[in-house]
Coordinates of C-alpha atoms in Angstrom, one line a residue:
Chain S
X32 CA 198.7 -184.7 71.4
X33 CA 196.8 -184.3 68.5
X34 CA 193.0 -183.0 69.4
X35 CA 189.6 -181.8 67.7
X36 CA 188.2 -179.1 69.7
X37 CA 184.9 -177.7 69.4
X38 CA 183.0 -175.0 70.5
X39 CA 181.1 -173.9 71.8
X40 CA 179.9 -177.6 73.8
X41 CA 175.7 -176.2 74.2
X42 CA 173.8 -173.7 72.3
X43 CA 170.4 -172.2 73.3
X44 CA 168.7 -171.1 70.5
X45 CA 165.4 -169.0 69.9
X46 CA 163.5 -170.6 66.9
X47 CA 164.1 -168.7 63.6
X48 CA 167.7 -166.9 65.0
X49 CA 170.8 -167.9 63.4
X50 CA 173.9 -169.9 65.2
X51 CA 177.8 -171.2 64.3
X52 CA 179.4 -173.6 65.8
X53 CA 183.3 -173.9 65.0
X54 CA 186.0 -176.9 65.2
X55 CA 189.5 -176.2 65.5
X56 CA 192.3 -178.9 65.2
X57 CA 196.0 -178.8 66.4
X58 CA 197.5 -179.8 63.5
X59 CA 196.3 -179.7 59.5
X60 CA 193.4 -182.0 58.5
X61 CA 192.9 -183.9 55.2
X62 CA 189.6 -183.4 55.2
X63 CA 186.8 -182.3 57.9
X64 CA 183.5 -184.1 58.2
X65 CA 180.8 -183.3 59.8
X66 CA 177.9 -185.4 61.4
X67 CA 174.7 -185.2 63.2
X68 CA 173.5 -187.2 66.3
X69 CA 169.6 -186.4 66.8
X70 CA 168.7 -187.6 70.8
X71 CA 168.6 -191.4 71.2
X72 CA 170.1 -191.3 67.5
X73 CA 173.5 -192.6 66.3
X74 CA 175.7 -190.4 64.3
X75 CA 174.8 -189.4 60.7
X76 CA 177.1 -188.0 58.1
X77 CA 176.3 -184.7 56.8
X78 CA 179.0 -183.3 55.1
X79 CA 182.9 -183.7 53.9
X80 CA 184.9 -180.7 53.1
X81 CA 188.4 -181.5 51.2
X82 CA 190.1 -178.0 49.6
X83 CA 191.2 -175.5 51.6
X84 CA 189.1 -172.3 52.2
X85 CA 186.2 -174.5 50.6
X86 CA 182.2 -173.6 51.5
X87 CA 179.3 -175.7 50.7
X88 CA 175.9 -175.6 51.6
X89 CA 172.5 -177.4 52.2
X90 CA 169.6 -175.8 52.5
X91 CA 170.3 -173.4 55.6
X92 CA 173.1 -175.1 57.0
X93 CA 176.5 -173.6 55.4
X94 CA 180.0 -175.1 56.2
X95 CA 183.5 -173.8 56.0
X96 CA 187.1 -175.5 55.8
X97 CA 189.9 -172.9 57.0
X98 CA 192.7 -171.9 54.6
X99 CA 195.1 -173.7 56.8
X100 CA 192.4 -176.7 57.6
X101 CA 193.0 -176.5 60.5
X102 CA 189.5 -175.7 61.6
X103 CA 185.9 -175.2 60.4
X104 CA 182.6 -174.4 60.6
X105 CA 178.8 -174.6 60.9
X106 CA 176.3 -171.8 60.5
X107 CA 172.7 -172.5 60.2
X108 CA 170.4 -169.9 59.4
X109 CA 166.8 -169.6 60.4
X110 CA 167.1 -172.6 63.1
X111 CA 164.0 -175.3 63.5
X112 CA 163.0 -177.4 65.6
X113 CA 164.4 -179.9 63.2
X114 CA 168.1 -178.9 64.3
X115 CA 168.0 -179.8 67.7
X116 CA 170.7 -182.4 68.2
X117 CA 174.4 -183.0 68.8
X118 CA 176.8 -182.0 66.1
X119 CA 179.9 -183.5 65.6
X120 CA 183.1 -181.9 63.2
X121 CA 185.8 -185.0 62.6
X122 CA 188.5 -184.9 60.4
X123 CA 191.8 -187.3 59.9
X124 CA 195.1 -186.1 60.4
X125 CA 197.6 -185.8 57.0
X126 CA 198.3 -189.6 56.4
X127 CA 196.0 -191.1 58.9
X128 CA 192.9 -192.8 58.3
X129 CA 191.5 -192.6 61.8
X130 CA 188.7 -190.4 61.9
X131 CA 189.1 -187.9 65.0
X132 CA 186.1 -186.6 66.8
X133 CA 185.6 -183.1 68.9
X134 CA 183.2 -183.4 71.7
X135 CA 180.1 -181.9 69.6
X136 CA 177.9 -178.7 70.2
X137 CA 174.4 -179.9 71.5
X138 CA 171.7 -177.6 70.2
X139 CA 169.0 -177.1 71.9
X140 CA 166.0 -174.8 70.1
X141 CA 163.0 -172.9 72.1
X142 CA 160.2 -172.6 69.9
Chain T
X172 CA 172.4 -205.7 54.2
X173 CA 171.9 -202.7 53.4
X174 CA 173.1 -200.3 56.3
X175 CA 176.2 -201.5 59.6
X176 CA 174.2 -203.9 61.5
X177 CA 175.4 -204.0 65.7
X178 CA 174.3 -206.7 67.8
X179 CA 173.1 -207.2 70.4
X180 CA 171.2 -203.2 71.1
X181 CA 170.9 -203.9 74.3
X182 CA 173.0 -205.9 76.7
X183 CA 173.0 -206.2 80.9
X184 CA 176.2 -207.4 82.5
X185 CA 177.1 -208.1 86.1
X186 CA 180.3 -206.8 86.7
X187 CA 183.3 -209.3 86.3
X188 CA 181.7 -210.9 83.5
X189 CA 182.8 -211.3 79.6
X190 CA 180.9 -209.3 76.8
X191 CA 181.0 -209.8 73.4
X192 CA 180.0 -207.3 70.7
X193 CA 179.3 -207.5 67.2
X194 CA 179.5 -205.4 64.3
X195 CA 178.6 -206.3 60.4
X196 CA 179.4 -203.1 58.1
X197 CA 178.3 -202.5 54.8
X198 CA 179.3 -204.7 52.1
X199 CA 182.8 -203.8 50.7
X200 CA 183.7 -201.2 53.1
X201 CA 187.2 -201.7 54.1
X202 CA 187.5 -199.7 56.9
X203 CA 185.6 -200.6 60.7
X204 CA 185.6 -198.3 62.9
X205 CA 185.1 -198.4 66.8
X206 CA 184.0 -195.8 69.3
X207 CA 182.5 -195.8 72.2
X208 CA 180.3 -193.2 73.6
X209 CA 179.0 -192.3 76.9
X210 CA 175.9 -190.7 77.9
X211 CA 175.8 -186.9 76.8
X212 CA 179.1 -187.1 76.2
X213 CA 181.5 -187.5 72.7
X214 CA 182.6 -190.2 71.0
X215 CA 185.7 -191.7 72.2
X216 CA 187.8 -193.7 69.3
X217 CA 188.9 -197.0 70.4
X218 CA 190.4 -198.8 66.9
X219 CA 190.2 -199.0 63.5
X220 CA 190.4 -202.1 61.0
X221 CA 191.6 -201.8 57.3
X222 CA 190.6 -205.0 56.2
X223 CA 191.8 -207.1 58.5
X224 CA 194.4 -205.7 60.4
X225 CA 194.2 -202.9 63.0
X226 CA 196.7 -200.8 62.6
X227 CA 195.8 -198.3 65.2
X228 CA 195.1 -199.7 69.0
X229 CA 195.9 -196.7 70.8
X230 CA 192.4 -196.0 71.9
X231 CA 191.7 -199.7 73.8
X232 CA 191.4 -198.1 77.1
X233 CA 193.0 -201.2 79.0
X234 CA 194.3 -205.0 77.7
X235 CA 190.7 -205.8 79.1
X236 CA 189.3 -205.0 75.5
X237 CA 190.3 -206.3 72.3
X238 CA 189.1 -206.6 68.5
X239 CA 189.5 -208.8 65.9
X240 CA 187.9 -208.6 62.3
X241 CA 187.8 -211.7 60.0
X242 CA 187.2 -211.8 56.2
X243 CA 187.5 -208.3 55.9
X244 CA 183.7 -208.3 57.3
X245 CA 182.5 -208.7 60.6
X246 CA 184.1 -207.6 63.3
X247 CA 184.0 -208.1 67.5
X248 CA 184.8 -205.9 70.7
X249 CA 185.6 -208.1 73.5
X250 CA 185.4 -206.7 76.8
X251 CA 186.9 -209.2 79.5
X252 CA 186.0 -208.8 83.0
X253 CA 183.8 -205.7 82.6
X254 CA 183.6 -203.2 85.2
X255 CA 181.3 -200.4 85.9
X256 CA 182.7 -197.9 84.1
X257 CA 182.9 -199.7 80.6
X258 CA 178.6 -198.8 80.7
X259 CA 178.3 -196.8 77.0
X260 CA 177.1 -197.1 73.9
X261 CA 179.5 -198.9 71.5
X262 CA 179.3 -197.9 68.1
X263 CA 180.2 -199.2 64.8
X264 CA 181.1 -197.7 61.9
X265 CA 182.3 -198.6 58.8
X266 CA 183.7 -196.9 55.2
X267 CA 184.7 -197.2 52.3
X268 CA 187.8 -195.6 52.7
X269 CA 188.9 -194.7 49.0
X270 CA 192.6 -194.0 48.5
X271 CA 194.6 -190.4 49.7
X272 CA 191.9 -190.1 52.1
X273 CA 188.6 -191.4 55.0
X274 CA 185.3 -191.5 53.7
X275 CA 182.0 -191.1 55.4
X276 CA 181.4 -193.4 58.0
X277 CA 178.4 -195.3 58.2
X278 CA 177.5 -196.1 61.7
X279 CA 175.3 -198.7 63.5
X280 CA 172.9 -197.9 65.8
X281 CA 175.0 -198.9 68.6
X282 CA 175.4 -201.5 71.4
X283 CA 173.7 -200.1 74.7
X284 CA 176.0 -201.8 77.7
X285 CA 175.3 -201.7 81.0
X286 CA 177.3 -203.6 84.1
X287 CA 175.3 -203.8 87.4

């Protein structure tokens, strides 16, 4: 069936050192959203990427939509203490409104 | 109000018993959204209103739960005869859902069950 993978599911990183974290769907996406889940936190929406090939940024966090969106991904640069949490890509399928999830990378940051 | 509203946060079952959870999204936001979410683990879809109707069920994971949304507004999970394994957080969501496409989702803080 149709799936949201991401990878990798923890990352470990030193404060200040840079990470990516990368979603890959089955099949072609409409869009791909991305949220963040801080401990004991609910989801939060960060960012929605529509065009194919398209990169936005905020601050030190930079996301990318394949050419094929069909997957995607999350670099941040510089990493804080402020990062730590569980990041989630989702995306709905062409002509469907429900809003897939992949299981998340939880980051985890040693100061 | 101004942000999806879940009640109750918190909520302690005995096993074989009925639950009832309730969600109130954002003001005008078509689309409701349910998922439920164990601990340290993803979040697993379970259905999704546009107004009223639900057309997609497939992630009820038995014909113990069910949903219904009135008024395009509020909407319940009902979990009938709960068992251990239905313990998770229950989230919310809701969206505006503009045409050709989903829109953020807004979600509650959650509903925190727990069957003894």
């Amino acid at each position: 069936g149709q799936q949201v993978m991401q990878i990798p599911q923890y990352q470990h990183v030193q404060e200040g050192e840079d990470f990516t974290t990368y979603c890959n769907s089955s099949t072609t996406l409409s869009n791909i959203q991305w949220y963040k889940q801080r401990p004991g936190g609910h989801p939060v929406f960060l960012i929605q990427l529509v065009k194919s090939g398209e990169v936005k940024k905020q601050k030190r966090l930079t996301f990318q939509f394949g050419e094929a969106k069909k997957n995607s991904s999350l670099h941040i640069t510089a990493t804080q203490t402020t990062d730590v949490g569980t990041y989630f890509c989702a995306g709905p399928w062409s002509n469907d409104y429900k809003l897939s999830f992949g299981a998340g990378t939880t980051v985890t940051v040693r100061a | 109000g101004a942000g999806v509203s879940q009640s109750p946060s918190n909520k302690v079952t005995e096993k074989g018993k009925d639950v009832e959870l309730r969600c109130d999204p954002i003001s005008g936001h078509t689309a409701l959204y349910w998922y439920r979410q164990s601990l340290g683990q993803g979040l697993e879809f379970l259905i999704y209103f546009q107004g009223n109707s639900a057309p997609d069920k497939s992630g009820l994971p038995s014909d113990r739960f069910s949903a219904e949304r009135t008024g395009g507004s509020v909407s319940t999970l009902t979990i009938q005869r709960t068992q251990q394994e239905d313990s998770a957080v229950y989230l919310c969501a809701s969206s505006l859902n503009p045409a050709g496409g989903t829109g953020e989702l807004f979600f509650g803080e959650g509903s925190r069950l727990t069957v003894l």
